[in-house]
Amino acid sequence: MNADIKRERENATFDIEKMTHILDGSPEKTKRRREIESLVFNDPDFDEEDPNFLSRSERYDQAVRKSAQMILKMREFGIADPEEIYHYKSCVHPDRPSPLDLHLAMFLPTLLNQAAPEQMDQFFMPAWNLSIIGTYAQTEMGHGTHLRGLETTSTYDPATQEFVLNSPTVSSIKWWPGGLGKSSNHAIVLAQLHTLGRCHGLHAFIVPIRDMETHQPLPGIVVGDIGPKFGFNEVDNGFLKLENVRVPRENMLMKYAKVEPDGVYVKPPSDKLTYGTMVFVRSMIVGESYRALAKACTIAIRYSAVRHQSELRPGEPEPQIMDYQTQQYKLFPLLASAYAFAFVGQYMTQTYHRISGDISQGDFSQLPELHALSAGLKAFTTWEANFGIEVCRMSCGGHGYSRSSALPDIYVEFTPTCTYEGENTVMMLQTARYLVKSFRQARAGQRLSGIVSYLNEPQDRRLQPQAAGARPALVDVNDLSSLVAVYRLRAAALVEMAAKNIQQELQRRASQEEAWNNSAIDLVRASDAHCHYVVVKIFTEKLAEVRDPAVHSVLSTLALLYALNGITRNSGDFLLAGLLSVPQVLQISVRIKELLSQLRLNAVSLVDAFDIHDKKLNSVLGRYDGNVYEHMFQWARRSPLNATEVHDSFHKYLKPLRSKL
């Protein structure tokens, strides 16, 4: 064990194990997660060659091999709970995407949520047993987030009781679905439903794309891999062109919407039910934001404890770089964000299951709020985590650029979340649409409930100036409930401003669409403020559940840092809304420095509480034992370029060059 990192752990003021239980949800969940990890990490069938030294084809091959082993092992161990499946998979493919991701995370959940009972036997059980390997084909070359613009068609033929699917244009070719390129034999295809001469919008169809025995593409199917990407080297993201492909009527997912044998369309109770899988995945992505940022913080903070550099005082030994205030200012707010997103992820999972239960009972009243909340928090957390991962990489100096650090891979594997399952700006605008609608309902006298209930009373007199020109009320920078109120008022003010801007545009005779577009910047700001308020609120409420005084103390410090840092980054909003004065903002800056100093003692222990196994972290810089340099040298020696002392290129190009000069 590196002496520096050992000393850091000895200085911890709280019980790391108790903190891990809070992050996992309970001691029992921690115990079970570790049991699953040991099943994978002690199994030689999952040993792998370092992907950094493999070609893309070799990486895909290795990932498919491990995925096949994973399915067999989960059957052997009886692992069927979705949360346990997730833990097992994340150990087999250490937080890297895999060819079966969309089968497990989208194909199966879509069948569960949208298949009629009789379709479950026909499709779900074969998919569960992996005779059907599926993907989710929604995005097209020319359209992604704008679902109404998707061009793929599915036209019902009453004479044969079949749907005829087509890709009518080049831009309508399905593009990007993971597992589509080489792995899948079925796809859930999102297409515009046409029956009896009318279009009824987007619906889901199960389409066989490859022969179940030979795996060759079926007639009318043009399918393949889209080529190398920024990351996701193990995944065969694919394209799919449909040329008069016929599927039986029973292949339309008909739990809610239906097409009768004669072609009559029966509409669903709610149009948004079609998007249930996306809401589920967006809710999951919030948790992914936590896990990705937690990994990056673990690496950067452990390395900052081991790395010594420069001088704080002339003549003294080089200090740990974590002793520099600038390093703390880079990393500790990100650490606070990781904890905040952990609790928001838990909240989203609970909310999704609660509202899904209501939907199964025929209550669709909360679906719009779930849709808006999952869209906004997906965008908010992925933007923040994406930014934070890169800050962590740069805070590790030159060594952070090496793939041995794992930070480049964490970034390239996570950054697509900002665009898949809904491009983030569009997601924020979807949330804004719900906020503006809620604001107008409140102004019309309707009493709002749920997470937007603060719009009932946007002007909270406890904190607002009592007269024009009066100074803002004093905000206690150490009181989280006071800070939650300030965030709530900021959100209310920005939602109101965006709604009024739209109204002003309409009064200038702009169309609804023009008014919306001309107010889009304000709408995104309003959504961002709303999501920021939700995160601060959830983090603060989580503290009430913590009984251990030492754990409560350090979590409170993190929550306070998260809230105050958010104010400094968005100080203009709080000042313009009259919620804070300039002296108060300056006071917050001073308080942040004090919090950084307080957290310095526990920084390594706080990332240890994430409990990320070295085999999942896969980072030389972030090793638990802190022995960075020895293992960095060993890692470099394994490079394929070091297989021979003299590379062939020397004899082919460099040596002949000398004789020609």
PDB file of C-alpha atoms in Angstrom, residues 143-252:
ATOM      1  CA  HIS A 143     -33.990  11.932 -37.639  1.00  0.00           C
ATOM      2  CA  GLY A 144     -33.215  11.194 -34.006  1.00  0.00           C
ATOM      3  CA  THR A 145     -34.826  13.069 -31.155  1.00  0.00           C
ATOM      4  CA  HIS A 146     -37.678  14.451 -33.304  1.00  0.00           C
ATOM      5  CA  LEU A 147     -39.737  11.272 -33.231  1.00  0.00           C
ATOM      6  CA  ARG A 148     -42.649  12.643 -35.240  1.00  0.00           C
ATOM      7  CA  GLY A 149     -40.213  13.169 -38.100  1.00  0.00           C
ATOM      8  CA  LEU A 150     -39.251   9.499 -38.396  1.00  0.00           C
ATOM      9  CA  GLU A 151     -39.897   8.325 -41.953  1.00  0.00           C
ATOM     10  CA  THR A 152     -39.970   4.513 -41.743  1.00  0.00           C
ATOM     11  CA  THR A 153     -43.453   3.306 -42.676  1.00  0.00           C
ATOM     12  CA  SER A 154     -45.527   0.294 -41.659  1.00  0.00           C
ATOM     13  CA  THR A 155     -48.622  -0.086 -43.838  1.00  0.00           C
ATOM     14  CA  TYR A 156     -51.307  -2.595 -42.900  1.00  0.00           C
ATOM     15  CA  ASP A 157     -52.570  -4.952 -45.612  1.00  0.00           C
ATOM     16  CA  PRO A 158     -56.010  -6.315 -44.538  1.00  0.00           C
ATOM     17  CA  ALA A 159     -55.978  -8.892 -47.352  1.00  0.00           C
ATOM     18  CA  THR A 160     -53.042 -10.769 -45.818  1.00  0.00           C
ATOM     19  CA  GLN A 161     -53.295  -9.345 -42.275  1.00  0.00           C
ATOM     20  CA  GLU A 162     -49.662  -8.234 -42.507  1.00  0.00           C
ATOM     21  CA  PHE A 163     -47.744  -5.021 -42.052  1.00  0.00           C
ATOM     22  CA  VAL A 164     -45.461  -3.955 -44.897  1.00  0.00           C
ATOM     23  CA  LEU A 165     -42.417  -2.037 -43.641  1.00  0.00           C
ATOM     24  CA  ASN A 166     -40.331   0.261 -45.813  1.00  0.00           C
ATOM     25  CA  SER A 167     -37.474   2.712 -45.652  1.00  0.00           C
ATOM     26  CA  PRO A 168     -38.796   5.125 -48.295  1.00  0.00           C
ATOM     27  CA  THR A 169     -35.750   7.458 -48.364  1.00  0.00           C
ATOM     28  CA  VAL A 170     -32.025   7.341 -47.671  1.00  0.00           C
ATOM     29  CA  SER A 171     -32.590   9.489 -44.570  1.00  0.00           C
ATOM     30  CA  SER A 172     -35.106   6.924 -43.269  1.00  0.00           C
ATOM     31  CA  ILE A 173     -32.505   4.146 -42.949  1.00  0.00           C
ATOM     32  CA  LYS A 174     -32.309   3.107 -39.303  1.00  0.00           C
ATOM     33  CA  TRP A 175     -28.920   4.236 -37.989  1.00  0.00           C
ATOM     34  CA  TRP A 176     -27.082   3.727 -34.682  1.00  0.00           C
ATOM     35  CA  PRO A 177     -28.934   0.903 -32.862  1.00  0.00           C
ATOM     36  CA  GLY A 178     -26.441  -1.100 -30.815  1.00  0.00           C
ATOM     37  CA  GLY A 179     -26.223  -4.809 -31.625  1.00  0.00           C
ATOM     38  CA  LEU A 180     -27.898  -4.255 -34.999  1.00  0.00           C
ATOM     39  CA  GLY A 181     -24.742  -4.463 -37.116  1.00  0.00           C
ATOM     40  CA  LYS A 182     -23.831  -8.118 -36.518  1.00  0.00           C
ATOM     41  CA  SER A 183     -25.401  -9.507 -33.314  1.00  0.00           C
ATOM     42  CA  SER A 184     -29.194  -9.253 -33.469  1.00  0.00           C
ATOM     43  CA  ASN A 185     -31.694 -11.456 -35.300  1.00  0.00           C
ATOM     44  CA  HIS A 186     -34.749  -9.320 -34.432  1.00  0.00           C
ATOM     45  CA  ALA A 187     -35.411  -5.613 -34.053  1.00  0.00           C
ATOM     46  CA  ILE A 188     -38.186  -3.592 -32.498  1.00  0.00           C
ATOM     47  CA  VAL A 189     -38.705  -1.078 -35.304  1.00  0.00           C
ATOM     48  CA  LEU A 190     -40.403   2.261 -34.650  1.00  0.00           C
ATOM     49  CA  ALA A 191     -42.418   3.180 -37.748  1.00  0.00           C
ATOM     50  CA  GLN A 192     -45.294   5.405 -38.856  1.00  0.00           C
ATOM     51  CA  LEU A 193     -48.429   3.243 -38.832  1.00  0.00           C
ATOM     52  CA  HIS A 194     -50.695   3.509 -41.889  1.00  0.00           C
ATOM     53  CA  THR A 195     -54.003   1.656 -42.023  1.00  0.00           C
ATOM     54  CA  LEU A 196     -57.160   2.199 -44.065  1.00  0.00           C
ATOM     55  CA  GLY A 197     -55.606   5.253 -45.673  1.00  0.00           C
ATOM     56  CA  ARG A 198     -54.744   7.092 -42.458  1.00  0.00           C
ATOM     57  CA  CYS A 199     -51.476   7.621 -40.596  1.00  0.00           C
ATOM     58  CA  HIS A 200     -51.684   7.052 -36.830  1.00  0.00           C
ATOM     59  CA  GLY A 201     -48.157   8.050 -35.889  1.00  0.00           C
ATOM     60  CA  LEU A 202     -45.298   6.114 -34.412  1.00  0.00           C
ATOM     61  CA  HIS A 203     -45.780   2.507 -33.255  1.00  0.00           C
ATOM     62  CA  ALA A 204     -43.491  -0.422 -32.443  1.00  0.00           C
ATOM     63  CA  PHE A 205     -43.177  -3.575 -34.587  1.00  0.00           C
ATOM     64  CA  ILE A 206     -41.145  -6.738 -34.020  1.00  0.00           C
ATOM     65  CA  VAL A 207     -39.228  -7.419 -37.234  1.00  0.00           C
ATOM     66  CA  PRO A 208     -37.106 -10.548 -37.850  1.00  0.00           C
ATOM     67  CA  ILE A 209     -33.940  -9.375 -39.598  1.00  0.00           C
ATOM     68  CA  ARG A 210     -31.723 -12.487 -39.780  1.00  0.00           C
ATOM     69  CA  ASP A 211     -32.294 -16.192 -40.279  1.00  0.00           C
ATOM     70  CA  MET A 212     -32.442 -17.941 -36.908  1.00  0.00           C
ATOM     71  CA  GLU A 213     -30.058 -20.710 -38.056  1.00  0.00           C
ATOM     72  CA  THR A 214     -27.673 -19.171 -40.599  1.00  0.00           C
ATOM     73  CA  HIS A 215     -27.820 -15.576 -39.261  1.00  0.00           C
ATOM     74  CA  GLN A 216     -27.967 -14.366 -42.883  1.00  0.00           C
ATOM     75  CA  PRO A 217     -30.108 -11.246 -43.534  1.00  0.00           C
ATOM     76  CA  LEU A 218     -33.679 -12.098 -44.511  1.00  0.00           C
ATOM     77  CA  PRO A 219     -35.242 -10.997 -47.840  1.00  0.00           C
ATOM     78  CA  GLY A 220     -35.804  -7.251 -47.992  1.00  0.00           C
ATOM     79  CA  ILE A 221     -33.371  -6.609 -45.151  1.00  0.00           C
ATOM     80  CA  VAL A 222     -30.211  -4.582 -45.789  1.00  0.00           C
ATOM     81  CA  VAL A 223     -28.245  -4.516 -42.547  1.00  0.00           C
ATOM     82  CA  GLY A 224     -24.676  -3.934 -41.376  1.00  0.00           C
ATOM     83  CA  ASP A 225     -22.251  -2.084 -39.097  1.00  0.00           C
ATOM     84  CA  ILE A 226     -21.927   1.716 -39.380  1.00  0.00           C
ATOM     85  CA  GLY A 227     -18.158   1.737 -38.774  1.00  0.00           C
ATOM     86  CA  PRO A 228     -15.813   3.127 -36.099  1.00  0.00           C
ATOM     87  CA  LYS A 229     -17.115   5.758 -33.667  1.00  0.00           C
ATOM     88  CA  PHE A 230     -15.570   8.063 -31.062  1.00  0.00           C
ATOM     89  CA  GLY A 231     -15.821   5.126 -28.646  1.00  0.00           C
ATOM     90  CA  PHE A 232     -18.092   2.079 -28.201  1.00  0.00           C
ATOM     91  CA  ASN A 233     -15.542  -0.119 -29.975  1.00  0.00           C
ATOM     92  CA  GLU A 234     -17.094  -3.324 -28.603  1.00  0.00           C
ATOM     93  CA  VAL A 235     -20.540  -2.489 -29.973  1.00  0.00           C
ATOM     94  CA  ASP A 236     -21.771  -3.192 -33.506  1.00  0.00           C
ATOM     95  CA  ASN A 237     -23.918  -0.095 -33.957  1.00  0.00           C
ATOM     96  CA  GLY A 238     -25.765  -0.747 -37.190  1.00  0.00           C
ATOM     97  CA  PHE A 239     -27.885   0.384 -40.116  1.00  0.00           C
ATOM     98  CA  LEU A 240     -31.142  -1.190 -41.316  1.00  0.00           C
ATOM     99  CA  LYS A 241     -32.886  -0.598 -44.638  1.00  0.00           C
ATOM    100  CA  LEU A 242     -36.321  -2.177 -45.070  1.00  0.00           C
ATOM    101  CA  GLU A 243     -37.546  -3.049 -48.560  1.00  0.00           C
ATOM    102  CA  ASN A 244     -41.177  -4.246 -48.529  1.00  0.00           C
ATOM    103  CA  VAL A 245     -40.631  -6.409 -45.460  1.00  0.00           C
ATOM    104  CA  ARG A 246     -43.834  -8.172 -44.391  1.00  0.00           C
ATOM    105  CA  VAL A 247     -44.569  -9.167 -40.798  1.00  0.00           C
ATOM    106  CA  PRO A 248     -47.788 -10.664 -39.346  1.00  0.00           C
ATOM    107  CA  ARG A 249     -50.348  -8.400 -37.688  1.00  0.00           C
ATOM    108  CA  GLU A 250     -49.390  -9.999 -34.359  1.00  0.00           C
ATOM    109  CA  ASN A 251     -45.908  -8.460 -34.650  1.00  0.00           C
ATOM    110  CA  MET A 252     -47.212  -5.016 -33.754  1.00  0.00           C
TER     111      MET A 252
END
